[in-house]
Structure formats: C-alpha cells, structure tokens
XYZ file of N, CA and C in Angstrom:
492
model
N -50.835 -68.544 137.413
C -50.642 -67.982 136.097
C -49.616 -66.558 136.875
N -48.462 -66.949 135.733
C -47.482 -65.800 136.176
C -48.163 -64.410 135.602
N -47.997 -63.243 136.644
C -48.324 -61.699 136.048
C -47.372 -61.222 135.174
N -47.690 -60.658 133.878
C -46.909 -59.856 133.006
C -46.177 -58.936 133.850
N -44.932 -58.589 133.666
C -44.351 -57.328 133.960
C -43.773 -56.629 132.779
N -44.521 -55.612 132.362
C -44.321 -54.580 131.346
C -42.626 -53.815 131.740
N -42.063 -53.668 130.437
C -41.107 -52.455 130.438
C -41.397 -51.415 130.202
N -41.544 -50.618 131.384
C -41.844 -49.126 131.496
C -40.804 -48.324 131.676
N -40.541 -47.371 131.113
C -39.111 -46.209 130.580
C -40.278 -44.877 131.174
N -39.875 -44.279 132.756
C -39.849 -42.920 132.861
C -39.148 -42.336 132.728
N -39.459 -41.415 132.230
C -38.124 -40.467 131.794
C -38.535 -38.684 132.695
N -38.123 -38.512 133.332
C -38.849 -37.279 134.061
C -37.861 -36.735 135.295
N -38.423 -36.026 136.258
C -37.726 -35.266 136.923
C -37.462 -36.169 138.659
N -36.275 -36.035 138.766
C -35.782 -36.403 140.418
C -35.950 -35.425 141.152
N -36.640 -35.130 142.314
C -35.965 -34.419 143.396
C -35.973 -34.527 145.033
N -35.591 -34.143 145.743
C -35.807 -34.474 147.211
C -36.775 -33.007 147.640
N -37.736 -33.526 147.915
C -38.965 -32.522 148.940
C -38.828 -32.416 150.151
N -38.462 -31.416 150.958
C -38.487 -30.794 152.108
C -39.845 -30.298 152.575
N -40.571 -30.846 153.614
C -41.815 -30.384 153.798
C -41.920 -30.163 155.493
N -42.397 -29.005 155.555
C -42.600 -28.753 157.001
C -44.162 -28.126 156.754
N -44.564 -28.503 158.173
C -46.277 -28.627 158.301
C -46.377 -27.839 159.798
N -47.319 -26.477 159.331
C -47.610 -25.990 160.511
C -48.663 -25.522 160.843
N -49.466 -24.420 161.652
C -50.666 -24.045 161.698
C -51.023 -23.481 160.784
N -50.250 -22.668 159.960
C -50.414 -21.667 158.853
C -49.593 -21.350 158.067
N -49.954 -21.322 157.006
C -48.550 -20.745 156.067
C -48.143 -18.978 155.903
N -46.908 -19.003 156.047
C -46.418 -17.796 156.232
C -46.917 -16.625 155.318
N -47.363 -15.349 155.429
C -47.315 -14.418 154.593
C -45.923 -14.288 154.315
N -45.752 -13.117 153.213
C -43.920 -12.570 152.892
C -43.885 -11.886 154.157
N -42.929 -11.928 154.577
C -41.968 -11.290 155.757
C -42.531 -12.119 157.155
N -43.340 -13.014 156.889
C -43.751 -13.729 158.680
C -42.539 -14.992 158.433
N -42.128 -15.114 159.772
C -41.590 -16.357 160.138
C -42.806 -17.216 160.856
N -42.846 -18.339 160.501
C -43.695 -19.326 161.229
C -43.160 -20.417 161.719
N -43.437 -20.987 163.306
C -42.660 -21.875 163.775
C -43.381 -23.065 163.263
N -42.860 -24.118 162.568
C -43.048 -25.501 161.954
C -43.360 -26.368 163.187
N -44.122 -27.419 162.443
C -44.399 -29.012 163.390
C -43.174 -29.705 162.837
N -44.051 -30.736 162.042
C -43.338 -31.493 161.642
C -42.378 -31.303 160.308
N -41.448 -32.043 160.201
C -40.621 -31.779 159.173
C -40.126 -33.260 158.551
N -40.326 -33.284 157.380
C -40.066 -34.752 156.316
C -39.251 -34.060 155.094
N -38.473 -35.116 155.067
C -37.589 -35.011 153.594
C -37.924 -36.410 153.199
N -38.174 -36.495 151.902
C -38.716 -37.373 150.847
C -38.398 -37.249 149.296
N -38.177 -38.695 148.834
C -37.815 -38.247 147.184
C -39.000 -37.981 146.721
N -39.128 -37.266 145.823
C -40.077 -36.673 144.971
C -39.366 -36.014 143.469
N -40.316 -35.440 143.208
C -40.306 -35.034 141.497
C -41.295 -36.074 140.587
N -42.228 -35.303 139.563
C -43.370 -36.246 138.913
C -42.609 -37.575 138.187
N -41.407 -37.494 137.920
C -40.902 -38.486 137.206
C -40.255 -39.440 138.322
N -40.267 -39.450 139.430
C -39.402 -40.383 140.078
C -40.685 -41.036 141.101
N -41.700 -39.862 141.256
C -43.032 -40.531 142.210
C -43.547 -41.196 141.071
N -44.251 -41.306 139.726
C -44.373 -42.161 138.893
C -43.570 -43.646 138.875
N -42.176 -43.166 138.633
C -41.425 -44.350 138.978
C -41.573 -45.392 140.028
N -41.700 -44.741 140.762
C -41.614 -45.920 142.451
C -43.233 -46.041 142.281
N -44.430 -45.508 142.004
C -45.413 -45.951 142.130
C -45.893 -46.986 141.260
N -45.182 -47.070 139.982
C -45.244 -48.259 138.790
C -44.374 -49.530 139.441
N -43.071 -49.132 139.708
C -42.617 -50.292 140.684
C -43.251 -50.857 141.783
N -43.776 -50.146 142.252
C -44.762 -50.857 143.582
C -45.968 -51.586 142.995
N -45.957 -51.327 142.158
C -47.467 -52.285 141.253
C -46.838 -53.088 140.316
N -45.540 -53.865 140.404
C -45.017 -54.797 139.962
C -44.496 -54.574 138.199
N -44.455 -53.001 138.008
C -43.678 -52.930 136.677
C -42.406 -52.843 136.513
N -41.858 -53.443 135.547
C -40.228 -53.460 135.528
C -39.986 -52.018 134.929
N -39.506 -51.066 136.218
C -39.047 -49.813 135.521
C -37.667 -49.551 135.333
N -37.275 -48.699 134.424
C -36.358 -48.201 133.872
C -36.438 -46.698 134.118
N -35.573 -45.868 134.957
C -35.774 -44.301 134.691
C -34.980 -43.832 134.290
N -35.160 -42.932 133.584
C -34.110 -42.086 133.090
C -34.276 -40.485 133.474
N -33.426 -40.308 133.979
C -33.078 -38.889 134.934
C -32.282 -38.291 134.939
N -31.691 -37.258 135.753
C -30.391 -36.668 136.582
C -30.728 -35.936 137.256
N -29.503 -36.597 138.496
C -29.217 -35.788 139.554
C -28.165 -34.967 139.731
N -28.053 -34.268 141.040
C -26.688 -33.793 141.271
C -25.579 -35.101 141.671
N -24.317 -34.636 141.911
C -23.673 -35.679 142.517
C -23.388 -35.271 144.280
N -24.462 -34.706 144.520
C -24.525 -34.083 145.871
C -25.419 -35.574 146.737
N -25.236 -35.106 147.818
C -25.824 -36.264 148.737
C -27.164 -36.250 148.486
N -28.018 -35.566 147.855
C -29.428 -35.864 147.639
C -29.684 -36.615 146.498
N -28.645 -36.340 145.669
C -28.755 -37.349 144.193
C -28.528 -38.896 144.629
N -26.914 -39.116 145.417
C -26.680 -40.175 145.882
C -28.047 -40.857 146.447
N -28.557 -40.604 147.646
C -29.418 -41.024 148.773
C -30.936 -41.229 147.717
N -30.996 -40.439 146.694
C -32.466 -40.492 145.349
C -31.919 -42.013 144.672
N -30.442 -42.380 144.234
C -30.411 -43.171 143.476
C -30.747 -44.220 144.373
N -30.092 -44.695 145.550
C -29.937 -45.529 146.240
C -31.379 -46.050 146.592
N -32.227 -44.898 146.830
C -33.854 -45.515 147.361
C -34.339 -45.822 145.892
N -34.255 -45.354 144.824
C -34.890 -45.915 143.775
C -34.606 -47.203 143.319
N -33.204 -47.639 143.861
C -32.709 -49.131 143.429
C -33.416 -49.914 144.350
N -33.510 -49.596 145.844
C -34.151 -50.218 146.953
C -35.471 -50.374 146.257
N -36.189 -49.527 145.699
C -37.582 -50.075 144.970
C -37.595 -50.797 144.024
N -36.224 -51.112 143.488
C -36.436 -52.365 142.407
C -36.522 -51.713 141.224
N -35.866 -50.276 141.109
C -36.105 -49.357 139.717
C -34.618 -49.460 139.222
N -34.411 -49.910 137.805
C -33.319 -49.796 137.102
C -32.884 -48.711 137.202
N -31.417 -47.758 137.346
C -31.132 -46.675 137.561
C -29.880 -46.669 136.879
N -29.894 -47.641 135.611
C -28.717 -47.243 134.796
C -28.623 -46.307 133.921
N -29.750 -45.300 133.754
C -29.743 -44.325 133.150
C -30.603 -43.045 133.890
N -29.777 -43.235 135.217
C -30.128 -42.074 136.173
C -28.548 -41.251 136.060
N -28.627 -40.187 135.311
C -27.593 -39.786 134.965
C -26.979 -38.849 136.344
N -25.646 -38.595 136.521
C -25.333 -37.566 137.359
C -24.428 -36.560 136.766
N -24.671 -34.963 137.137
C -24.448 -34.141 136.383
C -23.319 -33.512 137.932
N -21.823 -33.453 137.434
C -21.124 -32.997 138.280
C -21.074 -31.695 138.786
N -21.659 -30.746 138.172
C -21.577 -29.319 138.467
C -23.006 -28.989 138.715
N -24.027 -29.252 138.612
C -25.748 -28.445 138.834
C -25.932 -29.880 140.246
N -26.359 -29.006 141.337
C -27.242 -29.663 142.088
C -28.273 -30.814 141.593
N -28.687 -31.252 142.661
C -29.719 -32.273 142.634
C -31.513 -31.214 142.966
N -32.272 -31.702 141.900
C -33.752 -30.890 142.400
C -34.131 -31.007 143.499
N -34.588 -29.839 144.454
C -35.049 -29.573 145.603
C -36.559 -29.052 145.333
N -37.079 -29.241 146.074
C -38.669 -28.751 146.384
C -38.969 -28.401 147.751
N -38.787 -27.294 148.231
C -39.276 -26.886 149.609
C -41.009 -26.789 149.668
N -41.456 -26.998 150.401
C -43.019 -27.353 150.531
C -43.495 -27.213 151.896
N -44.263 -26.289 152.386
C -44.795 -25.969 153.363
C -46.312 -26.335 153.266
N -46.697 -26.705 154.204
C -48.315 -27.190 154.289
C -49.211 -26.683 155.724
N -50.281 -26.389 155.180
C -50.905 -25.859 156.241
C -51.950 -27.319 157.029
N -51.371 -27.422 158.375
C -51.920 -28.846 158.856
C -53.173 -29.088 159.083
N -54.178 -27.611 158.801
C -55.350 -27.799 159.499
C -56.366 -27.739 157.953
N -55.755 -27.316 156.753
C -56.666 -27.132 155.380
C -55.974 -27.782 154.091
N -54.597 -28.213 154.771
C -54.061 -29.043 153.681
C -53.281 -28.250 152.430
N -53.861 -26.772 152.582
C -53.193 -25.742 151.541
C -51.619 -26.101 151.701
N -51.090 -25.734 150.621
C -49.593 -25.593 150.585
C -49.158 -24.520 149.355
N -47.752 -24.438 150.110
C -46.793 -23.289 149.066
C -45.523 -24.311 148.600
N -45.373 -24.266 147.213
C -44.007 -25.319 146.899
C -43.313 -24.218 146.250
N -41.883 -24.425 146.268
C -40.918 -23.787 145.507
C -39.887 -24.900 145.357
N -39.699 -24.656 143.789
C -38.808 -25.866 143.271
C -37.786 -25.396 142.684
N -36.381 -25.859 143.056
C -35.258 -25.455 142.370
C -34.571 -26.659 141.822
N -34.981 -26.669 140.149
C -34.904 -27.769 139.329
C -33.608 -28.591 139.306
N -32.881 -27.901 139.340
C -31.028 -27.971 139.105
C -30.925 -29.125 138.335
N -30.136 -30.434 138.641
C -30.086 -31.258 137.451
C -30.665 -31.865 136.588
N -32.056 -31.717 137.251
C -33.267 -31.501 135.896
C -33.364 -31.169 134.743
N -32.964 -29.962 135.016
C -32.832 -28.774 133.763
C -31.466 -29.497 132.731
N -30.957 -30.526 133.136
C -29.518 -30.633 132.078
C -29.894 -31.923 131.586
N -30.886 -32.654 132.068
C -31.224 -34.064 131.343
C -31.666 -33.600 129.543
N -30.260 -33.717 128.372
C -30.129 -33.827 127.480
C -30.497 -34.516 126.596
N -30.623 -34.713 125.291
C -30.798 -35.209 124.131
C -29.627 -36.272 124.356
N -28.562 -35.690 124.672
C -27.250 -36.831 124.261
C -27.306 -38.168 125.462
N -28.125 -37.457 126.380
C -28.311 -38.696 127.658
C -29.561 -39.506 127.287
N -30.529 -39.078 126.331
C -31.558 -39.834 125.647
C -31.092 -40.911 124.720
N -29.897 -40.301 124.181
C -29.107 -41.312 123.221
C -28.497 -42.488 123.865
N -27.985 -42.387 124.940
C -27.740 -43.474 125.804
C -28.367 -44.273 126.351
N -29.686 -43.850 126.343
C -30.570 -45.006 126.842
C -31.595 -45.332 125.780
N -30.935 -45.339 124.370
C -31.691 -45.678 123.195
C -32.280 -47.144 123.269
N -31.106 -47.953 123.743
C -31.965 -49.493 123.613
C -33.258 -49.530 124.746
N -33.014 -48.848 125.824
C -34.220 -49.305 126.700
C -35.550 -48.602 126.007
N -35.390 -47.364 125.441
C -36.603 -46.521 124.940
C -37.036 -47.851 123.603
N -36.248 -48.466 123.232
C -36.742 -49.284 121.520
C -37.314 -50.474 122.606
N -37.136 -50.926 123.448
C -37.572 -52.114 123.853
C -38.908 -51.920 124.837
N -39.353 -50.919 125.277
C -40.063 -50.607 126.141
C -41.396 -50.598 125.691
N -42.199 -50.910 126.692
C -43.671 -51.341 126.391
C -44.778 -50.154 126.444
N -44.260 -49.114 127.656
C -44.945 -47.898 127.807
C -43.630 -46.927 128.104
N -43.902 -45.768 127.536
C -42.750 -44.547 128.028
C -43.403 -43.363 128.331
N -43.611 -43.105 129.870
C -43.937 -42.221 130.610
C -43.253 -41.162 130.999
N -43.531 -39.872 130.174
C -42.963 -38.685 130.613
C -43.793 -37.531 131.065
N -43.137 -36.218 131.739
C -43.654 -35.366 132.332
C -43.005 -34.005 131.728
N -43.172 -33.185 132.210
C -42.632 -31.946 131.603
C -42.251 -31.043 132.895
N -41.226 -31.697 133.579
C -40.413 -31.117 134.780
C -38.647 -31.123 134.322
N -38.542 -31.700 132.913
C -37.349 -31.734 132.525
C -37.715 -31.040 131.340
N -36.409 -30.652 130.438
C -36.309 -29.726 129.365
C -37.738 -30.414 128.179
N -38.522 -29.566 127.616
C -39.166 -30.008 126.893
C -39.014 -30.515 125.336
N -37.768 -30.128 125.108
C -36.842 -30.339 124.014
C -36.307 -31.618 124.355
N -35.972 -32.155 125.526
C -35.685 -33.492 126.023
C -36.950 -34.564 125.851
N -38.007 -34.257 126.366
C -39.410 -34.701 126.071
C -39.734 -34.889 124.477
N -39.543 -34.198 123.853
C -39.944 -34.359 122.421
C -38.743 -35.585 121.620
N -37.537 -35.173 122.082
C -36.647 -35.882 121.451
C -36.884 -37.349 121.603
N -36.951 -37.668 122.928
C -37.530 -38.916 123.492
C -38.815 -39.552 122.668
N -39.646 -38.754 122.732
C -40.938 -38.992 122.096
C -40.597 -39.643 120.313
N -39.656 -38.555 120.110
C -39.348 -39.027 118.558
C -38.572 -40.593 118.341
N -37.433 -40.495 119.558
C -36.592 -41.510 119.332
C -37.266 -42.989 119.617
N -38.516 -42.874 120.381
C -39.444 -43.945 120.701
C -40.118 -44.850 119.909
N -40.095 -46.218 119.617
C -40.493 -46.823 118.697
C -42.372 -46.891 118.846
N -42.959 -46.213 120.087
C -43.942 -46.506 120.613
C -45.001 -45.661 119.682
N -46.288 -46.012 119.641
C -47.388 -45.146 118.884
C -47.693 -44.134 120.104
N -48.082 -42.805 119.227
C -48.712 -41.867 120.380
C -49.509 -42.206 120.734
N -49.905 -42.158 122.427
C -51.642 -42.092 122.426
C -51.917 -40.849 122.059
N -53.639 -40.730 121.787
C -54.302 -39.873 121.334
C -55.736 -39.921 121.882
C-alpha cells in the first residue's frame, strides 16, 4: 500500500542558529569561555518544515531570507531535505534571520537573542506569489515569527477551513 503524501505548506521563519554551550550562562558584563559551538538552521517555520519533510510530507516552504551566505546555505539545506523552496524569497537588503543561543551544559538553561532580519520582510505580496500552493494544500502550518499581518493574510487567502 502506497503511503499518501500530504501537500503541506509551512509559512514561517528561517534563521541560522549559532549556539555556544558552556558551564554557566554569563551575567551582564561577564565573559564566559564556552565549549562547543554549533551552527544550525533554525526558526520555528524551518524546523517544522524539516520535521514534516522527514516524516514523509510533501512540503512547500514560504519564507524570506537575506541574500547573504546564511540565506543561501539555508535554502540549499532545505532543498536537500526534499522541501520545495520555490517560495522562499530572498530580500536583497535585509540580512537573514539569526539567533544567538547560549546553553548551560549542566542545567540545559538557555538565553536566546533573535535578530529577525528578512523574516520581518515576508509580506502579503509574497503570499500573492504563492497563491497557487495555498489553494492546493491540504495543511497550512504557520507561526508568529513573521509579521502577524502576513499570517492573517495567508489565512484569508487559504481555501482551508480554520481548525477550532
């Protein structure tokens, strides 16, 4: 029996997460020498798109990155995950979103600072360019790391019934 693949549209953020693990989190004015450094794709939208793709979903991602190395790498990585990136738009002026994350190795406590960058430039005009995939999707998954007006506009444009 062939497994059905759902057309899932994920509309949301794309960030590059820069993570430093250390023995404790610094207090204001303190410098802590960290241990391990990791750089990963992140953002709630991107994380959900990747998870759904790995579970076998037919994913279309609507997002916006900068034209910088972070955005280029993210788009290539999403493509390798099997995600359709035809509607991951590139902003020529705004940088890609980044998150700076400090993690306490012992407790797991963290501190996160996000510079949203191009995520905040995802607009209704971008949604209009993705109208065809919104009309054909079975599931529309959105978060609030892009402008709420864009999320509301996409919900209005979608042919899906709102879950209550």
